[in-house]
Amino acid sequence: MATQLNLSDSDSSDLSDQSVFTRRSNRSLRIAEQERRKKEEEDPFVLALKYFSEVEAGTPATGNDELENNLVRVEKVAFSRGLSPEAISVMLDFAMSLRMGSSPCARVLKCLLPASVVPQEAVVRAIVWLTVRKLPISTQVLFMKWVLTVFDMIDAKDKLRAIYGFIFSFVTDENLCPFICHLLYLLTRKENVRVFRVRKLLEQQSKLGRQPYLLYLLSLYKVFCPELVTLSIPSRMKSGFKNHISPWKSALIAVQKRNDMQVASSISLAFAVRDKTASRKRKHAHLDLPSLNPVTIKEPQAAQSSSRKLVPMQQIQSFAQLLQNMHRIELPAQMGSLLGSSLALQYLDCVQDESALLRLNFWLGYTLHEEFLFCSDGGANKNPEEALQFLNRLLSVQHFLQEGFNSSDAFMYKFLNVWDGSLLRPQILGLLSNIPVIPSSQIKTLLFDPLMQLFFTSSLFFKCGLIECLNHMLLKWLTWHSAYALEDDLDISLNSHTSINITLSGFKDSVMELVHFVGRLASVGLQLEDCHSLLLSFILDFYETVCDTFLKFGLPLVVMPPPGVFYPAFFAADPVSVDRLAFIMHRYKVNLTSAKRQEKVTEGFHISRQTFREFNRYQVFLVNCLWNSNMCYPEADVRLSDELLAKSGVPQFSTRFDLIHHPAFVSYALDFHHKCWPGRKDTDLNSIKQSKPWNWYLEYLFTQGFDGLKDFVQNSINQRVMMAGDGCDNVTQSQKLGSAPHIKQPLLS
Amino acid sequence: MKPDMFYSRGLQLSKIKVFVAAIMAPGFHFDRWFCLFRKSWSDDHTLLISKEKVKPEHLELLVKTEWQLSYVTPLYQFRHTQLKSYSRQLSAFIAAEKQEGLAVEVGGLQNTFKVSFSVLQGLAETSDDPETVLIQVPMFARQEDPPKTVWCGWLSCINGNPEYLQSLPKDFTCLPLFCSKGAEDLSSLVKSWLQRTFDCCFGPLDINQTTLQWLAALWTNCHMETNIQNLKMIWTLPVLPPLQVTYTVDSDDVLDLWRSTRESSAEKSREAEDEVCIDFSEVTRFMQGLMSHFYRHFRVDLSAGELNQVSSALGSAKVNGKIKISSSRYLISIFSLLTECALLKMPI
């Protein structure tokens, strides 16, 4: 084999090149290489290599000046630039074949610093030379260390794997065993794990005692074939093989740096076989994720044919590997372990295996129950930190998968009954908002009853949090609907690929129940909290979702806010709330108008008349108050006896909530007044009501960012009427625009 | 691209969901147990047949031992036909754990250390119940002939809720009740092996107040056939320092009380005379009778405390999930009751 390699003869060198570079045979590169070589024909380094490849067996080494000179030359190149694959091949062959005895061997090995890659044939040949057994033990060890050091630089591993059994036979050698185990660890594939090898290793174990290297190799065997071998790695045992200390490391890094090569992630040894047996820290470690272990007991019929091809999840280290093996990944023994790895989650996302998900659900449900409901060892109260981490992980998993788990939903229904509203609030509310659509028959007992109790007995911040959470829940339900509803068949089960087989009308009922429920909570909550603007803001967030159910999510349902929400929002002292209310009313109008159009086209499409009536009532009220300065019109919802109003001593009480006098806007009105009539001493806000200043005032308000108001005014107030007001400056605007007909046509016919 | 939303997995878990809802309904418990009483008491045939079905050596093992109870979520890919392979695996696993840092060949210990897996036939009551599985672990690293069992445990399902059992996919075997005796470390080793192998979870199963009261009533009722000697109850009262009350009632007296409780309700439902029906309200009244008797004598209201233990000649049960049954006669009914308790703990 070695004699084939002859550098001077270009033909045979070509041959050897081919064999060396089967993998990376790049023609142009090779040609360039040859040209370079021709130029360097007289290079002393090339001559030195030629010497080593041609030297006769049995040439004495001691006192051989030629050898010394050539060796120095090679060393010089090796330590400065590193050796080319061919040079490595030649030198390794020279050393391992012991052509000049064993004395120069170690020296040669020490200078084998690859410049780029190591040809695997050279390594294979060298391993074959090992069997000759003439090498001193220290040299054998040195060689093994060298192989391990440059392992990542070996250009291909297929031939090395092909001689797995051959390499394995060295484990009986006490001196080489640690290194052989390491090498085998790097080479082992599932098909290499066989009973006789396991037995051999166990035999070695009984001979040599508990050696980490044997254990590590066996633990890899266990990953592939847990049905053959089992073991437990003591916690005190450090992970990884300890064969790293090698004489090449620093020199190699230096060479690589000089060659501007990316420093190879020197001997990367992903050591992932370690598994902890029942953590000894806590008695019941529910919150520990199980580790990714392969299945021990295979289905008997499957074991023969297909299991050989299956890849345990644990072996998947990168996304590329995941994609390659997608069709033959073996799920781990414990599904709970998937939550611990993002790669596994990617896979879980594609798995449509009912059993797998049920297993995951059993584990998750068990963990949540034990930790938060049964509390067998103090539960979440005792280890809030762990509980927090666990729930955060669960939340991020749900976020990643964009869906919840049955078991965590079932848990939530129970937990809400015992929750104090403060324990891990953000996490619990997060889980709550992931709950999928609940049929309207069960929604009250499962959700509303416990939440009602919590809501009315908790702080303002909890109330805000809960409203926000319910808003998220509603958004998710609506999004779910818009993604899965089949547009043509309005009343057919949403989709067969989800488990929630709910009819459209059932879904509408649930959504309506939820919206009404939040309406009730909001009405009472606002009273309890004195119409706190923070709470109001969360409530308006909710209604911003609600008002767009038809247009944004295609759900033929419009639910108006209850008076308990509408009026507090309107009477709020901050302009933002009023502006948002105006925006919401605007969106309601747009939704209702287009729903009405749809009603004419689609049969069976129906929006309750009551909704239109409610909308009209609110709309009339808004226009009358803000625009017509007439709060006390006969059909108004909010009515106070005239005597009481007279008693209050407020002048012109009916105009108090128009755009000028509304407490939310009065400061804007004043500011506008100053700007409009800078000279005026006495402020008369009513003068804004004249048509020109009125229009300017509106413009001014719109420039202040009240877009909701702008939308509302532009779409709901009859512009024609405003024009009509133009000519009669003496008459107050309120009289002019004093009645409902000035609203654009009411929607309900 | 995936829409930003949440939908549920393609699971057909509707049946399981129903069960969850049922568990949450307050009446659920008692209806089931009431059926169970009826079954085992009125219909002695069932009982006798199962007694004959169970091998005498197994019966001997089951009675007169104090069992520690746990509940287990359904086992994935458990096969009653693979017990030999499980035995090899578990032997190797225990051996590897006992000698950390020493790898063990699976199946390589046949002669020295062998965990036994066997089917304990005759305990399953309905066709839905999977057969009980018995696991016995001998002393490790000591060769005795015959090997002495130092740990023993069994997984069972007796009269399990058929609705729940049928709702599980066929890959799952539901053996929700796990009883064990022996060293704690072996228990946790066996559990952790079962957990890893069948992807199941173990949780402690306590015998709650309600169950203890049922057991008290059940054992009292047995006095009609077998002498139970005394009914002993241990209560703890939340006072400082904590007060423990051991309340022992003569069996004849307690049976009288139970009969009087029964009679009043028996009149009410005369039409159902042929069936022995026990309602939970009867048990409650029975317990109230016992408590008010105690109050009359000692002015201590036991209802403020907790019932921790109930015992009689037929067995004893403790709130922390330890139960000992001394007579094989009512074995099935008691384990049916415990199976029910274990199923109530199922997360889904």
CSV table of N, CA and C in Angstrom, one decimal, chain A residues 146-232:
chain,number,residue,atom,x,y,z
A,146,TRP,N,-3.0,11.5,18.6
A,146,TRP,CA,-3.0,12.3,17.4
A,146,TRP,C,-4.3,12.2,16.6
A,147,VAL,N,-4.8,10.9,16.5
A,147,VAL,CA,-6.0,10.7,15.7
A,147,VAL,C,-7.2,11.4,16.4
A,148,LEU,N,-7.2,11.4,17.7
A,148,LEU,CA,-8.3,12.0,18.4
A,148,LEU,C,-8.2,13.6,18.2
A,149,THR,N,-7.0,14.1,18.2
A,149,THR,CA,-6.8,15.5,18.1
A,149,THR,C,-7.3,16.0,16.8
A,150,VAL,N,-6.9,15.2,15.7
A,150,VAL,CA,-7.2,15.7,14.4
A,150,VAL,C,-8.5,15.1,13.8
A,151,PHE,N,-9.3,14.5,14.8
A,151,PHE,CA,-10.5,13.7,14.3
A,151,PHE,C,-11.4,14.6,13.4
A,152,ASP,N,-11.6,15.8,13.9
A,152,ASP,CA,-12.5,16.7,13.2
A,152,ASP,C,-12.0,17.1,11.8
A,153,MET,N,-10.6,16.9,11.6
A,153,MET,CA,-10.0,17.3,10.3
A,153,MET,C,-9.9,16.2,9.4
A,154,ILE,N,-10.3,15.0,9.8
A,154,ILE,CA,-10.3,13.9,8.8
A,154,ILE,C,-11.3,14.1,7.8
A,155,ASP,N,-10.9,14.0,6.5
A,155,ASP,CA,-11.8,14.5,5.5
A,155,ASP,C,-13.1,13.7,5.3
A,156,ALA,N,-13.1,12.4,5.7
A,156,ALA,CA,-14.3,11.6,5.6
A,156,ALA,C,-14.2,10.5,6.7
A,157,LYS,N,-15.3,10.0,7.1
A,157,LYS,CA,-15.2,9.0,8.1
A,157,LYS,C,-15.8,7.7,7.7
A,158,ASP,N,-16.2,7.6,6.5
A,158,ASP,CA,-16.9,6.3,6.1
A,158,ASP,C,-16.0,5.1,6.1
A,159,LYS,N,-14.8,5.3,5.7
A,159,LYS,CA,-13.9,4.1,5.7
A,159,LYS,C,-13.5,3.8,7.2
A,160,LEU,N,-13.3,4.8,7.9
A,160,LEU,CA,-13.0,4.5,9.3
A,160,LEU,C,-14.2,3.7,10.0
A,161,ARG,N,-15.4,4.1,9.6
A,161,ARG,CA,-16.5,3.4,10.2
A,161,ARG,C,-16.6,2.0,9.7
A,162,ALA,N,-16.1,1.8,8.4
A,162,ALA,CA,-16.1,0.5,7.9
A,162,ALA,C,-15.2,-0.4,8.6
A,163,ILE,N,-14.2,0.1,9.2
A,163,ILE,CA,-13.3,-0.8,10.0
A,163,ILE,C,-13.6,-0.7,11.5
A,164,TYR,N,-14.8,-0.4,11.8
A,164,TYR,CA,-15.2,-0.2,13.2
A,164,TYR,C,-14.9,-1.4,14.0
A,165,GLY,N,-15.2,-2.6,13.5
A,165,GLY,CA,-14.9,-3.8,14.2
A,165,GLY,C,-13.4,-4.0,14.4
A,166,PHE,N,-12.7,-3.6,13.5
A,166,PHE,CA,-11.2,-3.7,13.5
A,166,PHE,C,-10.7,-2.8,14.7
A,167,ILE,N,-11.2,-1.6,14.7
A,167,ILE,CA,-10.7,-0.7,15.7
A,167,ILE,C,-11.2,-1.2,17.1
A,168,PHE,N,-12.4,-1.8,17.1
A,168,PHE,CA,-13.0,-2.2,18.3
A,168,PHE,C,-12.1,-3.3,19.0
A,169,SER,N,-11.4,-4.1,18.1
A,169,SER,CA,-10.6,-5.2,18.7
A,169,SER,C,-9.5,-4.7,19.6
A,170,PHE,N,-9.2,-3.4,19.5
A,170,PHE,CA,-8.1,-2.9,20.3
A,170,PHE,C,-8.5,-2.6,21.8
A,171,VAL,N,-9.9,-2.7,22.0
A,171,VAL,CA,-10.3,-2.3,23.4
A,171,VAL,C,-9.7,-3.3,24.4
A,172,THR,N,-9.3,-4.5,24.0
A,172,THR,CA,-8.7,-5.4,24.9
A,172,THR,C,-7.3,-5.0,25.4
A,173,ASP,N,-6.7,-4.1,24.6
A,173,ASP,CA,-5.4,-3.6,24.9
A,173,ASP,C,-5.6,-2.5,26.1
A,174,GLU,N,-5.0,-2.9,27.2
A,174,GLU,CA,-5.2,-2.1,28.4
A,174,GLU,C,-4.8,-0.6,28.2
A,175,ASN,N,-3.6,-0.5,27.5
A,175,ASN,CA,-3.1,0.9,27.3
A,175,ASN,C,-3.8,1.7,26.3
A,176,LEU,N,-4.3,1.1,25.3
A,176,LEU,CA,-5.0,1.8,24.2
A,176,LEU,C,-6.5,2.0,24.5
A,177,CYS,N,-7.0,1.2,25.4
A,177,CYS,CA,-8.4,1.2,25.7
A,177,CYS,C,-9.1,2.5,25.8
A,178,PRO,N,-8.5,3.4,26.7
A,178,PRO,CA,-9.2,4.7,26.9
A,178,PRO,C,-9.3,5.5,25.6
A,179,PHE,N,-8.3,5.4,24.7
A,179,PHE,CA,-8.3,6.2,23.5
A,179,PHE,C,-9.1,5.5,22.4
A,180,ILE,N,-9.1,4.2,22.4
A,180,ILE,CA,-9.9,3.4,21.5
A,180,ILE,C,-11.4,3.7,21.8
A,181,CYS,N,-11.7,3.7,23.1
A,181,CYS,CA,-13.1,4.0,23.5
A,181,CYS,C,-13.6,5.3,23.0
A,182,HIS,N,-12.6,6.3,23.2
A,182,HIS,CA,-13.0,7.6,22.7
A,182,HIS,C,-13.2,7.7,21.2
A,183,LEU,N,-12.3,7.0,20.5
A,183,LEU,CA,-12.4,7.0,19.1
A,183,LEU,C,-13.7,6.3,18.6
A,184,LEU,N,-14.0,5.2,19.3
A,184,LEU,CA,-15.3,4.5,19.0
A,184,LEU,C,-16.5,5.3,19.3
A,185,TYR,N,-16.4,6.1,20.4
A,185,TYR,CA,-17.4,7.0,20.8
A,185,TYR,C,-17.8,7.9,19.7
A,186,LEU,N,-16.7,8.4,19.0
A,186,LEU,CA,-16.9,9.4,17.9
A,186,LEU,C,-17.4,8.7,16.7
A,187,LEU,N,-17.1,7.4,16.5
A,187,LEU,CA,-17.5,6.7,15.3
A,187,LEU,C,-18.8,6.0,15.4
A,188,THR,N,-19.2,5.6,16.6
A,188,THR,CA,-20.3,4.7,16.7
A,188,THR,C,-21.6,5.1,16.0
A,189,ARG,N,-22.2,4.2,15.3
A,189,ARG,CA,-23.5,4.4,14.8
A,189,ARG,C,-24.4,3.3,15.3
A,190,LYS,N,-25.7,3.5,15.1
A,190,LYS,CA,-26.6,2.5,15.7
A,190,LYS,C,-26.3,1.0,15.3
A,191,GLU,N,-25.9,0.9,14.0
A,191,GLU,CA,-25.7,-0.5,13.5
A,191,GLU,C,-24.4,-1.1,14.1
A,192,ASN,N,-23.5,-0.3,14.7
A,192,ASN,CA,-22.3,-0.8,15.3
A,192,ASN,C,-22.6,-1.5,16.7
A,193,VAL,N,-23.7,-1.1,17.3
A,193,VAL,CA,-24.0,-1.6,18.6
A,193,VAL,C,-24.5,-3.0,18.5
A,194,ARG,N,-23.7,-3.9,19.0
A,194,ARG,CA,-24.1,-5.4,18.9
A,194,ARG,C,-23.9,-6.0,20.3
A,195,VAL,N,-24.6,-7.1,20.5
A,195,VAL,CA,-24.5,-7.8,21.8
A,195,VAL,C,-23.1,-8.2,22.1
A,196,PHE,N,-22.4,-8.7,21.1
A,196,PHE,CA,-21.0,-9.2,21.4
A,196,PHE,C,-20.1,-8.1,21.8
A,197,ARG,N,-20.3,-6.9,21.2
A,197,ARG,CA,-19.5,-5.8,21.6
A,197,ARG,C,-19.8,-5.3,23.0
A,198,VAL,N,-21.1,-5.3,23.3
A,198,VAL,CA,-21.5,-4.9,24.7
A,198,VAL,C,-20.9,-5.9,25.6
A,199,ARG,N,-20.9,-7.2,25.3
A,199,ARG,CA,-20.3,-8.2,26.2
A,199,ARG,C,-18.8,-8.0,26.4
A,200,LYS,N,-18.2,-7.7,25.3
A,200,LYS,CA,-16.7,-7.4,25.3
A,200,LYS,C,-16.4,-6.3,26.2
A,201,LEU,N,-17.2,-5.2,26.1
A,201,LEU,CA,-16.9,-4.0,26.9
A,201,LEU,C,-17.2,-4.3,28.4
A,202,LEU,N,-18.2,-5.1,28.6
A,202,LEU,CA,-18.5,-5.4,30.0
A,202,LEU,C,-17.4,-6.3,30.6
A,203,GLU,N,-16.9,-7.2,29.7
A,203,GLU,CA,-15.8,-8.0,30.2
A,203,GLU,C,-14.6,-7.1,30.6
A,204,GLN,N,-14.3,-6.1,29.7
A,204,GLN,CA,-13.3,-5.2,30.0
A,204,GLN,C,-13.5,-4.5,31.3
A,205,GLN,N,-14.8,-4.1,31.5
A,205,GLN,CA,-15.2,-3.4,32.7
A,205,GLN,C,-14.9,-4.3,33.9
A,206,SER,N,-15.2,-5.5,33.8
A,206,SER,CA,-14.9,-6.4,35.0
A,206,SER,C,-13.4,-6.6,35.2
A,207,LYS,N,-12.7,-6.4,34.2
A,207,LYS,CA,-11.2,-6.6,34.3
A,207,LYS,C,-10.6,-5.3,34.8
A,208,LEU,N,-11.1,-4.1,34.3
A,208,LEU,CA,-10.4,-2.9,34.6
A,208,LEU,C,-11.1,-2.1,35.7
A,209,GLY,N,-12.3,-2.5,36.0
A,209,GLY,CA,-13.1,-1.8,37.1
A,209,GLY,C,-13.9,-0.6,36.4
A,210,ARG,N,-14.4,0.2,37.3
A,210,ARG,CA,-15.3,1.3,36.8
A,210,ARG,C,-14.5,2.4,36.1
A,211,GLN,N,-14.3,2.2,34.8
A,211,GLN,CA,-13.5,3.2,34.1
A,211,GLN,C,-14.5,4.2,33.3
A,212,PRO,N,-14.3,5.5,33.5
A,212,PRO,CA,-15.2,6.4,32.9
A,212,PRO,C,-15.3,6.2,31.4
A,213,TYR,N,-14.1,5.9,30.7
A,213,TYR,CA,-14.2,5.8,29.3
A,213,TYR,C,-15.0,4.6,28.8
A,214,LEU,N,-15.0,3.5,29.5
A,214,LEU,CA,-15.9,2.4,29.2
A,214,LEU,C,-17.3,2.8,29.4
A,215,LEU,N,-17.5,3.5,30.5
A,215,LEU,CA,-18.9,3.9,30.8
A,215,LEU,C,-19.5,4.8,29.8
A,216,TYR,N,-18.6,5.8,29.3
A,216,TYR,CA,-19.2,6.7,28.4
A,216,TYR,C,-19.5,6.0,27.1
A,217,LEU,N,-18.6,5.2,26.6
A,217,LEU,CA,-18.9,4.5,25.4
A,217,LEU,C,-20.2,3.6,25.5
A,218,LEU,N,-20.3,3.0,26.7
A,218,LEU,CA,-21.5,2.1,26.9
A,218,LEU,C,-22.7,3.0,27.0
A,219,SER,N,-22.6,4.2,27.5
A,219,SER,CA,-23.8,5.0,27.7
A,219,SER,C,-24.2,5.4,26.3
A,220,LEU,N,-23.3,5.6,25.3
A,220,LEU,CA,-23.7,5.8,24.0
A,220,LEU,C,-24.4,4.6,23.4
A,221,TYR,N,-23.8,3.5,23.7
A,221,TYR,CA,-24.5,2.2,23.3
A,221,TYR,C,-25.9,2.2,23.8
A,222,LYS,N,-26.0,2.7,25.0
A,222,LYS,CA,-27.4,2.6,25.6
A,222,LYS,C,-28.3,3.5,24.9
A,223,VAL,N,-27.8,4.7,24.4
A,223,VAL,CA,-28.7,5.6,23.7
A,223,VAL,C,-29.2,4.9,22.4
A,224,PHE,N,-28.3,4.1,21.8
A,224,PHE,CA,-28.8,3.4,20.5
A,224,PHE,C,-29.6,2.2,20.8
A,225,CYS,N,-29.1,1.4,21.8
A,225,CYS,CA,-29.8,0.1,22.0
A,225,CYS,C,-30.0,-0.1,23.5
A,226,PRO,N,-31.0,0.7,24.1
A,226,PRO,CA,-31.2,0.5,25.5
A,226,PRO,C,-31.7,-0.9,25.9
A,227,GLU,N,-32.1,-1.6,24.9
A,227,GLU,CA,-32.5,-3.0,25.2
A,227,GLU,C,-31.3,-3.9,25.5
A,228,LEU,N,-30.1,-3.4,25.2
A,228,LEU,CA,-29.0,-4.3,25.4
A,228,LEU,C,-28.2,-4.0,26.7
A,229,VAL,N,-28.1,-2.8,27.0
A,229,VAL,CA,-27.3,-2.4,28.2
A,229,VAL,C,-27.9,-1.3,29.0
A,230,THR,N,-27.6,-1.3,30.2
A,230,THR,CA,-28.1,-0.2,31.0
A,230,THR,C,-27.1,0.2,32.1
A,231,LEU,N,-27.1,1.5,32.5
A,231,LEU,CA,-26.1,1.9,33.4
A,231,LEU,C,-26.5,3.2,34.0
A,232,SER,N,-25.8,3.6,35.1
A,232,SER,CA,-26.1,4.8,35.7
A,232,SER,C,-24.8,5.6,36.0
